[in-house]
Coordinates of N, CA and C in Angstrom, one line a residue:
X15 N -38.4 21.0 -26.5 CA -37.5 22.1 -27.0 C -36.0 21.7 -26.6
X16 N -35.0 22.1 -27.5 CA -33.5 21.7 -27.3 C -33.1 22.5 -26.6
X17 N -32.0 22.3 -25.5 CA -31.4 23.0 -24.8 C -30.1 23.3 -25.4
X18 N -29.5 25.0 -24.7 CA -28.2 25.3 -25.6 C -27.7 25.8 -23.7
X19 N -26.2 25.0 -23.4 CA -25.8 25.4 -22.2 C -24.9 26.7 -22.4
X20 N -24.9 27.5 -22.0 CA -24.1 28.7 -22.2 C -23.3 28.9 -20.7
X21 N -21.9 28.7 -20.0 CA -21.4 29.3 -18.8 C -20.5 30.1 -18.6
X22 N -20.6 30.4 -17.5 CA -19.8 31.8 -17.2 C -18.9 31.5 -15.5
X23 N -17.7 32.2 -15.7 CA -16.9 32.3 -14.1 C -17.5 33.2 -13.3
X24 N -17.2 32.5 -11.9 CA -17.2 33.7 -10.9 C -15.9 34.2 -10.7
X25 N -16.2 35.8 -10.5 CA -14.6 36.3 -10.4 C -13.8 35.6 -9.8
X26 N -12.2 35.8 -10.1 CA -11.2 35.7 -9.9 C -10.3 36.5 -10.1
X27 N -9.0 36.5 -9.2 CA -7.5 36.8 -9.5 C -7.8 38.4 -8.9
X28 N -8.6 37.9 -7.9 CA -8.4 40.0 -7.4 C -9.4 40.6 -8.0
X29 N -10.0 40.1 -9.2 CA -11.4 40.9 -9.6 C -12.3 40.8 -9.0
X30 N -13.7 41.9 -8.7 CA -14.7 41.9 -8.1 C -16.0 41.5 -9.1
X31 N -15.8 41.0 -10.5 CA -16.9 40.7 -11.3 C -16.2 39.8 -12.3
X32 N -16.3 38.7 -12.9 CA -16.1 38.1 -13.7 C -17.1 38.6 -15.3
X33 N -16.5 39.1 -16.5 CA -17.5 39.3 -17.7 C -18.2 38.6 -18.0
X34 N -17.5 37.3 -17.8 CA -18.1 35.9 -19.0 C -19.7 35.7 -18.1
X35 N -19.5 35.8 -16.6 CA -20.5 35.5 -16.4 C -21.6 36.7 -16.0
X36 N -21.3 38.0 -16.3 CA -22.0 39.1 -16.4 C -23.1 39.0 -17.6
X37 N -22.4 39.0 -18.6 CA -22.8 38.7 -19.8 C -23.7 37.5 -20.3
X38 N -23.1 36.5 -19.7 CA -23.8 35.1 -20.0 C -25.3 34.8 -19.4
X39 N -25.2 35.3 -18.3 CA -26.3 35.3 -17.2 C -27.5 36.3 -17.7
X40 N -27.6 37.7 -19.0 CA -28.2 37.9 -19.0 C -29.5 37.1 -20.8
X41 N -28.5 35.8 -20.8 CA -29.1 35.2 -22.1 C -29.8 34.1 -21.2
X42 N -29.8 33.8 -20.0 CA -30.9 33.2 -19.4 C -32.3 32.8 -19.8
X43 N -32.9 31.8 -20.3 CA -34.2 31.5 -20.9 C -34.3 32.2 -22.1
X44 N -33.5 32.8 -22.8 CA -33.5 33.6 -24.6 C -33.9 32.0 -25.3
X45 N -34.8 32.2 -26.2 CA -34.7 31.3 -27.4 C -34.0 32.1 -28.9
X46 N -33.5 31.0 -29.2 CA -32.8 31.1 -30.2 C -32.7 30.2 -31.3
X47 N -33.5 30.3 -32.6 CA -33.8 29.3 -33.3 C -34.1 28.0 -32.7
X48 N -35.3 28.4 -32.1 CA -35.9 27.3 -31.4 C -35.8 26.4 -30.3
X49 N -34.2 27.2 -29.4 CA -33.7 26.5 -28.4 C -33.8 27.5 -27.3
X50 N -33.8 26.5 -26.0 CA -33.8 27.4 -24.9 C -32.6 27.4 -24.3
X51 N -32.0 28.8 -23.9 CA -30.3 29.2 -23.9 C -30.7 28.7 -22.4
X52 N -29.9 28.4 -21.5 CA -29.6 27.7 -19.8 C -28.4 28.6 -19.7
X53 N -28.2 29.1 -19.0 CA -26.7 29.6 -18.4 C -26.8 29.0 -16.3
X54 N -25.6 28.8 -16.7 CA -24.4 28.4 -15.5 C -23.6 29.0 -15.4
X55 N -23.2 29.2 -13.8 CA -22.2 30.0 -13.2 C -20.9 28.6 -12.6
X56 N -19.5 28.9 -13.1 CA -18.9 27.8 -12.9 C -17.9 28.5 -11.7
X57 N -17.7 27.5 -10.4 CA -16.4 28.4 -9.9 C -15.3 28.0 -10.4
X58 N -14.2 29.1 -10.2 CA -13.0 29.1 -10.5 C -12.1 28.4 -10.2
X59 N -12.0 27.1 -9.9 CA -12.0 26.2 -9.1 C -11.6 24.4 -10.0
X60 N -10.1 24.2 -10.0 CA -10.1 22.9 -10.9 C -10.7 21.7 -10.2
X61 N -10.9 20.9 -11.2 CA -12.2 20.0 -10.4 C -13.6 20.3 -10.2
X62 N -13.5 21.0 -8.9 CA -15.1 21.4 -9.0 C -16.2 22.2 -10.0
X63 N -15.1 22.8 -11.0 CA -15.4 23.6 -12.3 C -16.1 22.2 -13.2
X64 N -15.4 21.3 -13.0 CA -15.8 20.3 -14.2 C -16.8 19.7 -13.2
X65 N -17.4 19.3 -12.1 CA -18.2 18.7 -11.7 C -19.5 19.1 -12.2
X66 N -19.3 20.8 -11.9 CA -20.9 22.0 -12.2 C -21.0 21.5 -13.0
X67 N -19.8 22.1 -14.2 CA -20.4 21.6 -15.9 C -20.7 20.3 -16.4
X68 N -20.3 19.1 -15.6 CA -20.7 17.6 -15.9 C -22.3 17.3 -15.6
X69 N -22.3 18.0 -14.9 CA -24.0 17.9 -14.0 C -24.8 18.7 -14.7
X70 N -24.6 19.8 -15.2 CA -25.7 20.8 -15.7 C -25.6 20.0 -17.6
X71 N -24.6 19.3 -17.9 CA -24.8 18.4 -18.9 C -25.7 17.0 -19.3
X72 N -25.6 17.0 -18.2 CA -26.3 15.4 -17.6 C -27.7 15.6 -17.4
X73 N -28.0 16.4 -16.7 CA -29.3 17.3 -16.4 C -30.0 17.2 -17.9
X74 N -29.6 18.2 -18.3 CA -30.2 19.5 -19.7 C -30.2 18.7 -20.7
X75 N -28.6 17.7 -21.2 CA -28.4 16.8 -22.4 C -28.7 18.4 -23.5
X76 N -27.8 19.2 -23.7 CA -27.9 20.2 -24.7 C -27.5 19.8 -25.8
X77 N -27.5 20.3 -27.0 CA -27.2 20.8 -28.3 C -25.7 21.0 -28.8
X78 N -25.6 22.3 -27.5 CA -24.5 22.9 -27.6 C -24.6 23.5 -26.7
X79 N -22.8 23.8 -26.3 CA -22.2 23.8 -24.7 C -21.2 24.7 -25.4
X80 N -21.4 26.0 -24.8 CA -20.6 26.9 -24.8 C -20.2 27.8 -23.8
X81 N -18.9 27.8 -23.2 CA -17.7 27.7 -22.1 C -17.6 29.5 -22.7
X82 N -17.6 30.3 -21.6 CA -17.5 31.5 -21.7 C -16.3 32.2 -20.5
X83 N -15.1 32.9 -20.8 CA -14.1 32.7 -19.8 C -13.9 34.2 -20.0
X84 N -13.1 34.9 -19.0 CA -12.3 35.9 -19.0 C -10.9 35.4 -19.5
X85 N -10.5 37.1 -20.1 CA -9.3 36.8 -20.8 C -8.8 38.2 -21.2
X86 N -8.4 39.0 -19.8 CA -8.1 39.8 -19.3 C -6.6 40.1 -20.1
X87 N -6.6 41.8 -21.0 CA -5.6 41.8 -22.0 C -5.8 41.4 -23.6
X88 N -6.3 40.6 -23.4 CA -7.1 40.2 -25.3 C -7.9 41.7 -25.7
X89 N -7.9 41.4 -26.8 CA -8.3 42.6 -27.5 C -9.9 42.8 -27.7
X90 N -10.5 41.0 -28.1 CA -11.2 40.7 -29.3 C -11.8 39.6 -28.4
X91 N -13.0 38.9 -28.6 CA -13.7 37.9 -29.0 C -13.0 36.9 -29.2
X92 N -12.3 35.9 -28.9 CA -11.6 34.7 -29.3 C -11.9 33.3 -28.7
X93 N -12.3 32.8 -29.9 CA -13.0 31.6 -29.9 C -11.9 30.3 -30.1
X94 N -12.1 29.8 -29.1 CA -11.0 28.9 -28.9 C -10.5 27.7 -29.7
X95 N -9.7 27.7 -30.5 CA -9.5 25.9 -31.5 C -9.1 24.6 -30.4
X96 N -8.4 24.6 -29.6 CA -8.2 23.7 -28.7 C -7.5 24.2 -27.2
X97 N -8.2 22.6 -26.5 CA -7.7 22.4 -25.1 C -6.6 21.3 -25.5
X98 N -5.6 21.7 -24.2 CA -4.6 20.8 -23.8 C -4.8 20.2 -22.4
X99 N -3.9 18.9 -22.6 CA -4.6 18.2 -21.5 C -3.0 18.3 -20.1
X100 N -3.0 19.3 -19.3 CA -2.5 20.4 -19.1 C -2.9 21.4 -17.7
X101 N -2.7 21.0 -16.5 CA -2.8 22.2 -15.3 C -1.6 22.7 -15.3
X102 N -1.9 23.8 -15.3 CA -0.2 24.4 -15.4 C -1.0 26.0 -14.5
X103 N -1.2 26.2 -13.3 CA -1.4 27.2 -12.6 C -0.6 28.4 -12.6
X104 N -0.6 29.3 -13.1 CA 0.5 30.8 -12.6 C 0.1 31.1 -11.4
X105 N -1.4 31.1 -10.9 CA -2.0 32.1 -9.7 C -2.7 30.6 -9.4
X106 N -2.9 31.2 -7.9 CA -4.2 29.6 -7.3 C -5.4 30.1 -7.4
X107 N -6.1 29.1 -7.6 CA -7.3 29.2 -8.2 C -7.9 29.4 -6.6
X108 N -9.6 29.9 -7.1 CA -10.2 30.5 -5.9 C -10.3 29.3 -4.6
X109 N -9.7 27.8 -4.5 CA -9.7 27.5 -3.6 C -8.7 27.1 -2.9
X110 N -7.4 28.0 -3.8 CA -6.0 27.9 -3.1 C -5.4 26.7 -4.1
X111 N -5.7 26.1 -5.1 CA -5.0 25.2 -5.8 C -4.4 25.7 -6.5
X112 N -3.1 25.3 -7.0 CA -2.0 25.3 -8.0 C -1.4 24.6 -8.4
X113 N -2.2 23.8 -9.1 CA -1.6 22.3 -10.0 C -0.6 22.7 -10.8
X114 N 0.5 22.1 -11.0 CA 1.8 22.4 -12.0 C 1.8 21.2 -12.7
X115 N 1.8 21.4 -13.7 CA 2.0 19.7 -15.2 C 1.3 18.6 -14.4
X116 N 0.0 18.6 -13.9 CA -0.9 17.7 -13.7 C -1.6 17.5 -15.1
X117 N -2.1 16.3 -15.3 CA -3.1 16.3 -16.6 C -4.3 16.3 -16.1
X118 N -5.1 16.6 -17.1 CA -6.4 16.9 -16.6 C -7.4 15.3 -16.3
X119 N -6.9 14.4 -17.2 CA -7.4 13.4 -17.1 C -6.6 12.2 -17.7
X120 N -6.4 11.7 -16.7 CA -4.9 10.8 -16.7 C -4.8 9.6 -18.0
X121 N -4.2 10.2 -18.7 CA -3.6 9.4 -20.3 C -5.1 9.5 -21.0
X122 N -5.7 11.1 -20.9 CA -6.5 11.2 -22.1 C -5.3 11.8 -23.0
X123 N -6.4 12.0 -24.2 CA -5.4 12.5 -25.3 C -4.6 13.3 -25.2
X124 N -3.5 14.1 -25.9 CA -2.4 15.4 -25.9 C -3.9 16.8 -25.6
X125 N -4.6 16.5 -26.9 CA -5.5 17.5 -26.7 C -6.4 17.6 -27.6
X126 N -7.5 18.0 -27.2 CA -9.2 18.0 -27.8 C -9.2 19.4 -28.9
X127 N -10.0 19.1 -30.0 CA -10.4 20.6 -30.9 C -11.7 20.8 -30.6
X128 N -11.9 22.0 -30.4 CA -13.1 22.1 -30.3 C -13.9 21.5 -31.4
X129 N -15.0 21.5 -31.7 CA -16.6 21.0 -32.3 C -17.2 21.7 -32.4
X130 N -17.3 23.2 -32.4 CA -18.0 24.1 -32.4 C -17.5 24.7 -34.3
X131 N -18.0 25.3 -35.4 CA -17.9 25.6 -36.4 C -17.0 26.9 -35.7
X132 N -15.4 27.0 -35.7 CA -15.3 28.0 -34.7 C -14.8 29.5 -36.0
X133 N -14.5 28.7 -37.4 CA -14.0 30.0 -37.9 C -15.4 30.8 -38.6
X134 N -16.6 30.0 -38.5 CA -17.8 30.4 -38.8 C -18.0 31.5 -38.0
X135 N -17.9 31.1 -36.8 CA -18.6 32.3 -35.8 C -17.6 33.1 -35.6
X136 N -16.1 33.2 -36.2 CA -15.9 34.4 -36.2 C -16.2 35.0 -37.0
X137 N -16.0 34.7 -38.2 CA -16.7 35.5 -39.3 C -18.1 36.2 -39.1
X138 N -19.1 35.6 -38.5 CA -20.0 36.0 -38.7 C -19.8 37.5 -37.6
X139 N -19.6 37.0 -36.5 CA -19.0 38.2 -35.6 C -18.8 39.2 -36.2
X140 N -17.7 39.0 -37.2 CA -17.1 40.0 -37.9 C -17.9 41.1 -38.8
X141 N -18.5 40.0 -39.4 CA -19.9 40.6 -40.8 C -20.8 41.8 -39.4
X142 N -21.0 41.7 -38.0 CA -21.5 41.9 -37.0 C -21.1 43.1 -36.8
X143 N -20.0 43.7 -37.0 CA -18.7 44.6 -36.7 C -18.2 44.7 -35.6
X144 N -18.0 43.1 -35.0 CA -17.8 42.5 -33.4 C -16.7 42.3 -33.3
X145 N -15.9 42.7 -33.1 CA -13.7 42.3 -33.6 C -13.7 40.8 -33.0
X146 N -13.3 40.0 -33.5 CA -13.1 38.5 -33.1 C -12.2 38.2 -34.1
X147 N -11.5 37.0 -33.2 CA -10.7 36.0 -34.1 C -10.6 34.9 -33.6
X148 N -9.7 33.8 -34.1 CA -9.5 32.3 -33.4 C -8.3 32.4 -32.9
X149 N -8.5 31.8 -31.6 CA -7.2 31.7 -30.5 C -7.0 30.3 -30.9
X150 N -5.6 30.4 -30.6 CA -4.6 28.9 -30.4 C -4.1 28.3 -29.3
X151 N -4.9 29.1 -27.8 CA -4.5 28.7 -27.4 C -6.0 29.4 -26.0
X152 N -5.8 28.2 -24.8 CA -6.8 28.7 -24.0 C -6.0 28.8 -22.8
X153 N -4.6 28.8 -22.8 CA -4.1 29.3 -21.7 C -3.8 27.7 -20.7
X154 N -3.6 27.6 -19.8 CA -3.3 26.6 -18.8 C -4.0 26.7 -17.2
X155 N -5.1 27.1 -17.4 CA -5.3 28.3 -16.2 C -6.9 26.9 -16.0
X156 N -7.6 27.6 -15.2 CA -9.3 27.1 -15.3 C -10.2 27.1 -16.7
X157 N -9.9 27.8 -17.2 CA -10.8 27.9 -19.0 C -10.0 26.7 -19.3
X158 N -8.7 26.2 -19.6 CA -8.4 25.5 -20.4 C -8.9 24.0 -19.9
X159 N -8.7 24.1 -18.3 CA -9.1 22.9 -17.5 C -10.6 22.6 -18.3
X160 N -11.9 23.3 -17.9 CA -13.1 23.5 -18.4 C -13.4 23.0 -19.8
X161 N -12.5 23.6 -20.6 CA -12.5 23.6 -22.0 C -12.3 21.9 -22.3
X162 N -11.2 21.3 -21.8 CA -10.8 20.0 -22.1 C -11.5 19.2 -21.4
X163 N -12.0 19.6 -20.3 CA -12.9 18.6 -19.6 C -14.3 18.0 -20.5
X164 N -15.0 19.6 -21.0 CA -16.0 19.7 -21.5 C -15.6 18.6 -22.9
X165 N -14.9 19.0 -23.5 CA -14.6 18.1 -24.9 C -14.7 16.6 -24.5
X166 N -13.8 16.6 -23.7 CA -13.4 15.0 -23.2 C -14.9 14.2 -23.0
X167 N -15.7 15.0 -22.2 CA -17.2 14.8 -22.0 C -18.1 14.5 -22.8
X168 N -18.0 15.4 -24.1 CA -18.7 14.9 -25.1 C -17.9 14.1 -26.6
X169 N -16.9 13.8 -25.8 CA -16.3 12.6 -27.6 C -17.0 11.9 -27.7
X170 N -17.3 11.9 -28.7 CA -18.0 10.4 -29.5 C -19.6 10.9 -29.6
X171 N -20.3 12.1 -28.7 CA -21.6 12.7 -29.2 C -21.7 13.5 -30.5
X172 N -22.2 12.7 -30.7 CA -22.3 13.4 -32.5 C -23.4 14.3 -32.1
X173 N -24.5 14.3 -31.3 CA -25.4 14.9 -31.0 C -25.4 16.4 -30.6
X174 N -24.2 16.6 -29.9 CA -23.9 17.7 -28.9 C -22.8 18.3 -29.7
X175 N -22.9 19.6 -29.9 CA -21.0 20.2 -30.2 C -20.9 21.4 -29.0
X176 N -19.6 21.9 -28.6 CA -19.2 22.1 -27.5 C -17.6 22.9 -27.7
X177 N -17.5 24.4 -26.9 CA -16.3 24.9 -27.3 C -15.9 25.8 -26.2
X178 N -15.4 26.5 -26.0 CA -14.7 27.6 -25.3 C -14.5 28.9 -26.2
X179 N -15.1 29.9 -25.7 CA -15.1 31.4 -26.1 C -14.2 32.1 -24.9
X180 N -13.5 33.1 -25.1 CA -13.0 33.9 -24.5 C -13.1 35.1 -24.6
X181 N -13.1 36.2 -23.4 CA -13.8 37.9 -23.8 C -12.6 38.7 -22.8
X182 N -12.6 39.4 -23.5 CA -12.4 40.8 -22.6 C -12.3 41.3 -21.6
X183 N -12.0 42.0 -20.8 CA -12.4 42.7 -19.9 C -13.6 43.8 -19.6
X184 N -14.4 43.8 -19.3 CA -15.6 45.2 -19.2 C -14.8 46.0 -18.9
X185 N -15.4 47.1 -19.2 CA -14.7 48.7 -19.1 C -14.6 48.8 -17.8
X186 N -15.3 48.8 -16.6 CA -15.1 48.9 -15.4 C -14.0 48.3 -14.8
X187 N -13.6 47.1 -15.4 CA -12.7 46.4 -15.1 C -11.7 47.2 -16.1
X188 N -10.8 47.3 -17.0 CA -10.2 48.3 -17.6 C -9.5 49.0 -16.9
X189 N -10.8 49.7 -16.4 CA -10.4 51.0 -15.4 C -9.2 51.3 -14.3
X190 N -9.2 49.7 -13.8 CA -8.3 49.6 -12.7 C -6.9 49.0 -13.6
X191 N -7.0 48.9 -14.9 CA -5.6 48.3 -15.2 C -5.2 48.7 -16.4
X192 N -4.8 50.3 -16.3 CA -4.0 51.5 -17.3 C -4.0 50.4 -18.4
X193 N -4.5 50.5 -19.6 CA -3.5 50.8 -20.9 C -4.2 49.1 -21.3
X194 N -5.4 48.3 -20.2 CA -6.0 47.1 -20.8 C -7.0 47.0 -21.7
X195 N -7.3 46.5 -22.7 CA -8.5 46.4 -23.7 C -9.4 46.2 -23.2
X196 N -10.9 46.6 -23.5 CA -12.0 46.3 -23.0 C -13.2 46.0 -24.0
X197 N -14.2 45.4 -23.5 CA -15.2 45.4 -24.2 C -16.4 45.5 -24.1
X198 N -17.3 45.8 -24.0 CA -18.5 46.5 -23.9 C -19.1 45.3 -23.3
X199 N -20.4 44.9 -22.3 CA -21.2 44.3 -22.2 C -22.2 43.6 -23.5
X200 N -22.8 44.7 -23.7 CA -23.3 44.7 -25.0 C -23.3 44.1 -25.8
X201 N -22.2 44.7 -26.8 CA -21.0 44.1 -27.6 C -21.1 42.2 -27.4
X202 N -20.5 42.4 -26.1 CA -20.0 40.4 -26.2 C -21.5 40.3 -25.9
X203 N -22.4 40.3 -25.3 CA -23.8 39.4 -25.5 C -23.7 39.5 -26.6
X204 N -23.7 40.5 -28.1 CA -24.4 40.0 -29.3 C -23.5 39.4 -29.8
X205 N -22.3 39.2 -29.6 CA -21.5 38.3 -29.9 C -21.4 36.7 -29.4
X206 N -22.1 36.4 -28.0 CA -22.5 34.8 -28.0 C -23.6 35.0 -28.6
X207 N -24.6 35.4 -28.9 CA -26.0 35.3 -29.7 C -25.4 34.9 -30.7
X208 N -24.6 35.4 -31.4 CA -24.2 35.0 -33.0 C -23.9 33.4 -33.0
X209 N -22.6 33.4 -31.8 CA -21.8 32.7 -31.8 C -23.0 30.8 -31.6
X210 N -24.3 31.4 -30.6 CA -25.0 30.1 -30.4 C -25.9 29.8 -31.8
X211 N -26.1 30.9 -32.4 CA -27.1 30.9 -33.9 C -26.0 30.1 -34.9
X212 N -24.3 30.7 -34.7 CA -24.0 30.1 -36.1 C -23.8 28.5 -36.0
X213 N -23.9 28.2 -34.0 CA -23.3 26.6 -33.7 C -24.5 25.6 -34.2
X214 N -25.8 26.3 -34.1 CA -27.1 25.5 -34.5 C -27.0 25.5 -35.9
X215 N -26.9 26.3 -36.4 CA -26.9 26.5 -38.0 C -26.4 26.0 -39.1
X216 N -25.2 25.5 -38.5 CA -23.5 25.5 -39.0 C -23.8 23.9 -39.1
X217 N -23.7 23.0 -39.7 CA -23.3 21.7 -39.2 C -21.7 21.3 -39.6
X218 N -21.1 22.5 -40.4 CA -19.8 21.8 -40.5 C -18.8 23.6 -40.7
X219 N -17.6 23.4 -40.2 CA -16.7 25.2 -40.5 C -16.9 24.8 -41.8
X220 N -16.2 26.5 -41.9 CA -15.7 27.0 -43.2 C -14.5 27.3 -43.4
X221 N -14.0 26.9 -44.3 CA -12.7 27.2 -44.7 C -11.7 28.6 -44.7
X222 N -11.9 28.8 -44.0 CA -11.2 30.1 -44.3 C -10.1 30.3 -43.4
X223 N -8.6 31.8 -43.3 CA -8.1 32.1 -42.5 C -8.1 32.3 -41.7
X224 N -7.3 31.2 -39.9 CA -7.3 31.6 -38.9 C -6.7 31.5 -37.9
X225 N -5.1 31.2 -38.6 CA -4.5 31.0 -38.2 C -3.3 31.8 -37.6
X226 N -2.5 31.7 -37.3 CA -1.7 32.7 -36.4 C 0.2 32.2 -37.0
X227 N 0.9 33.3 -36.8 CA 2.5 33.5 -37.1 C 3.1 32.9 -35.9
X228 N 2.5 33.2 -34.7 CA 3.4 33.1 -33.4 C 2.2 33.1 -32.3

């Protein structure tokens, strides 16, 4: 049976629960058109973030590797088009690091697109009545670190495709920050279910709008 990696953060930045990995943790051994879902918990942490996910790669040799991050303020489901190759810290990460314009991996490329069919799975999201769209951007933080590592990891596997999703805040979390978006538990699980169904399914995007003004 094929494996499908699915990971999630441990909190950060003052929070007491990270979503991605609330959520992600409960697709644990789910089959899904014939694969078995693995979830990993990554710390928040540059470097050691890409070690977990190198190893639980190396291990498993999945399908598809899908990077699951908070993104605290977003509205929506946003499925990431690319990493930049790019530490640019605002806050230190949970082991006190604060890289400024470090590269992630010295004279790789400007930056990786994801490999994942990514305007597929929002649509399908959508047809779901899941609010999603495609981000342009994964930030400069730990997701972005993860996100480019993970690509960098699998170039040249034609075998494997591999992306970064981004979620919400849970309503609990919300709670403590007047006037922030949230999203249901719920909600974003059936929104990676989709998102792992349309990566197996999908062998190439679809053409459609997903693009952004600014």
């Amino acid at each position: 049976m094929r494996n499908v990696l699915v990971t999630g953060f441990e909190p950060f930045g003052g929070e007491t629960v990270n979503p991605s990995w609330e959520v992600v943790r409960q697709l644990e051994g789910s089959i899904i058109d014939s694969c078995r879902v693995v979830t990993r918990q990554l710390p928040c942490v540059f470097g050691e973030s890409l070690s977990v996910l190198n190893a639980a790669i190396d291990e498993l040799e999945p399908a598809v590797v899908i990077a699951v991050g908070q993104a605290g303020g977003r509205v929506d489901v946003t499925v990431e088009r690319v990493a930049i190759n790019v530490d640019d810290a605002r806050i230190a990460d949970n082991h006190g690091q604060q890289p400024i314009d470090v590269a992630i991996v010295p004279d790789g490329p400007a930056a990786w697109f994801s490999s994942l069919p990514i305007k597929a799975m929002v649509a399908a999201m959508r047809e779901k009545g899941i609010p999603a769209s495609v981000s342009q951007t994964a930030g400069t933080f730990v997701c972005n670190h993860v996100m480019y590592g993970l690509l960098h990891k699998i170039s040249g596997k034609t075998a494997v495709k591999g992306g970064f999703i981004h979620i919400p805040y849970l309503p609990e979390q919300a709670a403590a920050h007047p006037g922030a978006p949230s999203m249901a538990a719920h909600t974003v699980k059936a929104a990676l279910i989709v998102a792992v169904e349309v990566a197996l399914r999908q062998a190439s995007d679809v053409k459609i709008v997903g693009g952004a003004t600014h």
